[in-house]
Short mmCIF file of C-alpha atoms in Angstrom, two decimals:
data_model
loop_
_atom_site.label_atom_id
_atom_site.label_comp_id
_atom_site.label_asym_id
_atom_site.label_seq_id
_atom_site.Cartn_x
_atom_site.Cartn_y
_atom_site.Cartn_z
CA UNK A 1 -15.47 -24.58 -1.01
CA UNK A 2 -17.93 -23.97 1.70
CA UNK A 3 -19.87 -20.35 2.07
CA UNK A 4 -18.14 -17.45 3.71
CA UNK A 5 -19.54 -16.99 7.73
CA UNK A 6 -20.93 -13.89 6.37
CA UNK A 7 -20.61 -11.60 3.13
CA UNK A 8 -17.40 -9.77 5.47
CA UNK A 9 -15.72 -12.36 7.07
CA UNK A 10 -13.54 -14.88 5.16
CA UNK A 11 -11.91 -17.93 7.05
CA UNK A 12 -9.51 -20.58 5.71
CA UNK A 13 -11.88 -23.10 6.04
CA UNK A 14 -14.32 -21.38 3.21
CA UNK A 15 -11.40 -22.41 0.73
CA UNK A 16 -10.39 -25.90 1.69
CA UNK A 17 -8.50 -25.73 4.90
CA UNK A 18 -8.82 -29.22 7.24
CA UNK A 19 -7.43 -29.88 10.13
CA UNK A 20 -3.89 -32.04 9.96
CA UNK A 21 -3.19 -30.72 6.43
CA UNK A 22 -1.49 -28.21 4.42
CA UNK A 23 -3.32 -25.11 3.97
CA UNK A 24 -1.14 -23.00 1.59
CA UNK A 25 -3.69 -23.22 -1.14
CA UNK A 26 -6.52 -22.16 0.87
CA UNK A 27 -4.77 -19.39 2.01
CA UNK A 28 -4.04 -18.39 -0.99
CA UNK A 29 -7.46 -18.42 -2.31
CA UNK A 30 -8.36 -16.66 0.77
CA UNK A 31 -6.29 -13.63 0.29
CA UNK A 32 -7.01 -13.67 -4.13
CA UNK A 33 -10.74 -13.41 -2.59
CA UNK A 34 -9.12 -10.25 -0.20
CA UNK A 35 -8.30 -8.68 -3.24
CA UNK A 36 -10.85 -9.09 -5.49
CA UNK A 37 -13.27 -7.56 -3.08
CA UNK A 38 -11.48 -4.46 -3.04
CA UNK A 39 -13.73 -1.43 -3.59
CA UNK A 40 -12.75 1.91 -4.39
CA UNK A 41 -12.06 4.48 -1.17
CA UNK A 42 -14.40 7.29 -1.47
CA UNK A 43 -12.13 10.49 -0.21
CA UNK A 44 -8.82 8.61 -2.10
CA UNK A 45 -7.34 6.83 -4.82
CA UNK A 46 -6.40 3.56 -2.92
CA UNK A 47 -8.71 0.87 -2.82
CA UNK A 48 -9.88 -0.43 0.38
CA UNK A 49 -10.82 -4.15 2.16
CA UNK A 50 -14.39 -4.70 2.61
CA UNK A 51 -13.85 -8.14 4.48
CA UNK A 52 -12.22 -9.38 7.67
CA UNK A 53 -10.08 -12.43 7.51
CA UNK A 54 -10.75 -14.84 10.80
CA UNK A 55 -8.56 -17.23 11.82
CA UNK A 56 -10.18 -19.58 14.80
CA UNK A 57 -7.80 -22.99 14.65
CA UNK A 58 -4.32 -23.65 14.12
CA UNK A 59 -3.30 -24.38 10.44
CA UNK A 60 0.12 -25.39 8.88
CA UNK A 61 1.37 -23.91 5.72
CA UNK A 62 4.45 -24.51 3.77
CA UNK A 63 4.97 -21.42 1.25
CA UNK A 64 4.08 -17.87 1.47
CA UNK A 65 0.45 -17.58 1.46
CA UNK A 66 -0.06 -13.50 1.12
CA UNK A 67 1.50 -13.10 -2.39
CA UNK A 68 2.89 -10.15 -4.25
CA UNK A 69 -0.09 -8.66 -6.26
CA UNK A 70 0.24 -5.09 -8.16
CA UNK A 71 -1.12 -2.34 -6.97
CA UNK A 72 -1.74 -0.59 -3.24
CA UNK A 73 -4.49 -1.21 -1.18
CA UNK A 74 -5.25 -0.35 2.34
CA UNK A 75 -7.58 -1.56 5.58
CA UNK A 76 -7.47 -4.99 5.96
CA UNK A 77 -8.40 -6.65 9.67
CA UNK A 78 -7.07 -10.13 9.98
CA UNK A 79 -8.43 -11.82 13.34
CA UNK A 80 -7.91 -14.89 15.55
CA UNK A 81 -9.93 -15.78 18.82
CA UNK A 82 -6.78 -15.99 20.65
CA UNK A 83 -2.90 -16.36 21.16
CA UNK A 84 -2.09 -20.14 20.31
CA UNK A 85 -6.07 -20.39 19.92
CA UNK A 86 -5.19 -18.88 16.55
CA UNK A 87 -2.19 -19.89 14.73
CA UNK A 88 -0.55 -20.40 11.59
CA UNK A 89 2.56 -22.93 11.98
CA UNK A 90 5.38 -21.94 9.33
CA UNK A 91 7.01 -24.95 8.00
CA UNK A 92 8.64 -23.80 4.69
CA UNK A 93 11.67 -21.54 4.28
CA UNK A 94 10.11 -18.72 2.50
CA UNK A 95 8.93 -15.49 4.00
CA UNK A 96 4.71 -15.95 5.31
CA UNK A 97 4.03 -12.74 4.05
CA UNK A 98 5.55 -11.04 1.32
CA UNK A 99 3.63 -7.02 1.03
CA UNK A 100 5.43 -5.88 -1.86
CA UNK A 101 4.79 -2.43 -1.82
CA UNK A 102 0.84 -2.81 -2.00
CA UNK A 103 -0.64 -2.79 1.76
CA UNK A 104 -1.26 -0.47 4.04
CA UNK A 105 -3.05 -0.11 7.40
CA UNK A 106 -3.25 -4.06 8.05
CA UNK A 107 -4.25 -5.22 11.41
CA UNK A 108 -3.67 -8.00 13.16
CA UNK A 109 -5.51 -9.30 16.26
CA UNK A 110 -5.33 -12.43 19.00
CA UNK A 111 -3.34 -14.70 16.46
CA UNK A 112 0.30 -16.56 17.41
CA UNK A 113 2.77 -17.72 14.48
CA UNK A 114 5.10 -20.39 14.94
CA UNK A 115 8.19 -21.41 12.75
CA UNK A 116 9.22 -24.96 12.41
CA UNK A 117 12.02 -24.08 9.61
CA UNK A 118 15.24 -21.80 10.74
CA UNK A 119 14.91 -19.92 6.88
CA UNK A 120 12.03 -18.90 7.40
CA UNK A 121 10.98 -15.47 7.97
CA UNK A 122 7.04 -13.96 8.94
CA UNK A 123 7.08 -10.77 6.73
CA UNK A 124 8.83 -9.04 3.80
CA UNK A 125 7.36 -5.98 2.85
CA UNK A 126 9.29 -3.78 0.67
CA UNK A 127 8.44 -0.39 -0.27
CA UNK A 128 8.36 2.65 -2.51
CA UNK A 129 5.73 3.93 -0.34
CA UNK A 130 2.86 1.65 -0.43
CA UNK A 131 3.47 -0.47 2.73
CA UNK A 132 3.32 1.41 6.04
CA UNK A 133 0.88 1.59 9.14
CA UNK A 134 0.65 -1.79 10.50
CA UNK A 135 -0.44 -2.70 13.56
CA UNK A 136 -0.33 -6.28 15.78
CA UNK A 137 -2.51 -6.12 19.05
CA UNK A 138 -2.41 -9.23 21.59
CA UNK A 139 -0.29 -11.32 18.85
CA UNK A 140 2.43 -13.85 19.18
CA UNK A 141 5.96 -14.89 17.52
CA UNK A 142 7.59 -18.24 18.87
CA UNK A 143 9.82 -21.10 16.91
CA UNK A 144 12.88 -20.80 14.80
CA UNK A 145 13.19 -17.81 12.31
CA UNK A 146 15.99 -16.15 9.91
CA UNK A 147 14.30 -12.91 10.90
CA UNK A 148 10.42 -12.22 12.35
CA UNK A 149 9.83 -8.83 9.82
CA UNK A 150 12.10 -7.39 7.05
CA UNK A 151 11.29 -4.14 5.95
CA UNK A 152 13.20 -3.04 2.97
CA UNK A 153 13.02 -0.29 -0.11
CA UNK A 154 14.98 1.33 -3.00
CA UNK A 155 17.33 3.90 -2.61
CA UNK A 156 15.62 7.42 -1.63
CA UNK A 157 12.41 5.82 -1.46
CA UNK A 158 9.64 6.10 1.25
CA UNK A 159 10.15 3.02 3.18
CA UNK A 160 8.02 1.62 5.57
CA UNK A 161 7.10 3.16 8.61
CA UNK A 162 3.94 3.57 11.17
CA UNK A 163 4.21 -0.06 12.55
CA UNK A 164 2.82 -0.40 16.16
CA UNK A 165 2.76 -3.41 18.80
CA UNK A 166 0.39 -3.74 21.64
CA UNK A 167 -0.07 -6.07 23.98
CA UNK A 168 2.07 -8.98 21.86
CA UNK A 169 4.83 -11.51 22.71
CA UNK A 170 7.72 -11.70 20.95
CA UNK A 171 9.48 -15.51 22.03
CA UNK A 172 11.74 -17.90 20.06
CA UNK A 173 15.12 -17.79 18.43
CA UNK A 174 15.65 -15.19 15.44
CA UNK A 175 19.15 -15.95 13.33
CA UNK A 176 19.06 -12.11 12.42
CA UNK A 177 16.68 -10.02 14.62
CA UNK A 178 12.75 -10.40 15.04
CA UNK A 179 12.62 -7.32 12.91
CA UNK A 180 15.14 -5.96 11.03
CA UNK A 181 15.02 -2.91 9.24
CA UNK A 182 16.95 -1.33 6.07
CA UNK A 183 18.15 -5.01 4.81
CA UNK A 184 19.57 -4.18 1.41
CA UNK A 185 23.07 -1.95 1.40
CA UNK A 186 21.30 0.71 -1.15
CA UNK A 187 23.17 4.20 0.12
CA UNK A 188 19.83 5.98 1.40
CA UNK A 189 16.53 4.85 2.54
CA UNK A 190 14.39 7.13 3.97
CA UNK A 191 11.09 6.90 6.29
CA UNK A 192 12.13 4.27 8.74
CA UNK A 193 10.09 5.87 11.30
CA UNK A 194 7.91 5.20 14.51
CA UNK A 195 7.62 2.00 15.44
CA UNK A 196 6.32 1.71 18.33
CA UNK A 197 5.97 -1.34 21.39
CA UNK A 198 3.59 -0.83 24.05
CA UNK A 199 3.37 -3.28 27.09
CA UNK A 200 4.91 -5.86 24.78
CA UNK A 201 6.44 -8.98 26.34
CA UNK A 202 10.31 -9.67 25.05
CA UNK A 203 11.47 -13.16 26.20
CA UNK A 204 13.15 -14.35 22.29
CA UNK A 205 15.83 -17.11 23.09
CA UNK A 206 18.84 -16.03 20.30
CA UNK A 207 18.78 -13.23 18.07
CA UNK A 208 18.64 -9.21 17.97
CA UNK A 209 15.35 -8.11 18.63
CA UNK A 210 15.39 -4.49 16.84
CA UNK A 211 17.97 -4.24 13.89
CA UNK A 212 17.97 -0.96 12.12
CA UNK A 213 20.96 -0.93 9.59
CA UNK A 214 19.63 2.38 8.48
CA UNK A 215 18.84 4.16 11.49
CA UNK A 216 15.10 5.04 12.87
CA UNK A 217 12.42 5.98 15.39
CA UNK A 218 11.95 3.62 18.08
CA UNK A 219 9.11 3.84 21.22
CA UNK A 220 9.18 0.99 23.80
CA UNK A 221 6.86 1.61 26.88
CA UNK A 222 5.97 -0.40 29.26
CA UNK A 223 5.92 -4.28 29.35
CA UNK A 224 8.11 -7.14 30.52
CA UNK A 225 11.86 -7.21 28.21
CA UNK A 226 14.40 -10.24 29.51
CA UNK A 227 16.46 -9.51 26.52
CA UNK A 228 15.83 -6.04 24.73
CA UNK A 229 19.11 -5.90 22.07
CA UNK A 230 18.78 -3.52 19.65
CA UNK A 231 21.28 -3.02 16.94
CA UNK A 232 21.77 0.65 14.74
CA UNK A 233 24.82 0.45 12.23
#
């Protein structure tokens, strides 16, 4: 393992990621590292990031490489230097991310993901409350997916909500919808609430773009949309 850029930047490549190979592991070192740097937040009970995670290559991975981990936690930055500058290349069939009722406030900046396997999905993040207020700015979805994000939650529970998009590009094919909200048939979910896509560019080749089984608050402004389907059971 080679030293971190600086004491609040992590990259892949400070846990073992090379060019040409898998980088699961290293990911998954990077985000244990995340997490053990949490520090407490002063006016709150949820911890907080004290690190950015930088992303300035491509790298493959085959498994999920942010893990379930107990607990919330808020205010992590995740950075790339640039659509398709940036990228992480999906080749497995699990889900990339899996935020299992523990993150909130996540951002994401100038980073593309690609899927090379049609079961996989980008982001499952299930909640009770703990997982809302994400935010992607100048970021990228293209390949083959099942679905791009799944938000999901027990009955009567607050779901996820708060999730913005600015400035991304949402391409490829999606078997369900690039994100689909409410997946499980539990007979109430609340909290599925303003999501919001600002000068976004739409251009997916199959899918549903916006599925909300549930129901919720939807904002699109502005951008470019060749195929906008949204779908509210």
């Amino acid at each position: 393992m080679t030293t971190p850029t600086t004491d609040y930047t992590l990259r892949p490549e400070d846990f073992g990621a090379k060019p040409g190979a898998d980088a699961t592991d290293a990911f998954r070192k990077l985000f244990a590292e995340v997490n053990r740097r949490l520090k407490p937040d002063a006016g709150g009970g949820v911890p907080v990031s004290t690190v950015t995670v930088l992303l300035s290559s491509t790298y493959s991975v085959s498994r999920t490489i942010m893990e379930s981990a107990p607990g919330r936690a808020q205010g992590l930055t995740i950075r790339g230097i640039g659509k398709r500058s940036s990228e992480i290349v999906m080749t497995g069939p699990e889900p990339l991310l899996v935020n299992a009722d523990r993150w909130m406030g996540v951002r994401f900046y100038d980073v593309s993901f690609r899927s090379t396997n049609p079961r996989a999905s980008f982001l499952y993040s299930s909640s009770t409350g703990g997982a809302e207020d994400w935010g992607f700015t100048n970021c990228e979805w293209r390949g083959t997916w099942r679905y791009g994000i799944g938000l999901d939650g027990p009955a009567a529970s607050n779901c996820n909500s708060e999730w913005t998009f600015t400035g991304c590009h949402v391409n490829g094919s999606y078997d369900v919808a690039f994100l689909w909200s409410g997946m499980t048939a539990h007979a109430a979910q609340d909290q599925f609430l303003n999501f919001s896509f600002r000068d976004c560019k739409v251009e997916y080749d199959h899918g549903d773009f916006l599925r909300f089984d549930k129901g919720g608050f939807i904002t699109v402004d502005g951008g470019q949309g060749e195929r906008l389907h949204v779908r509210a059971l």
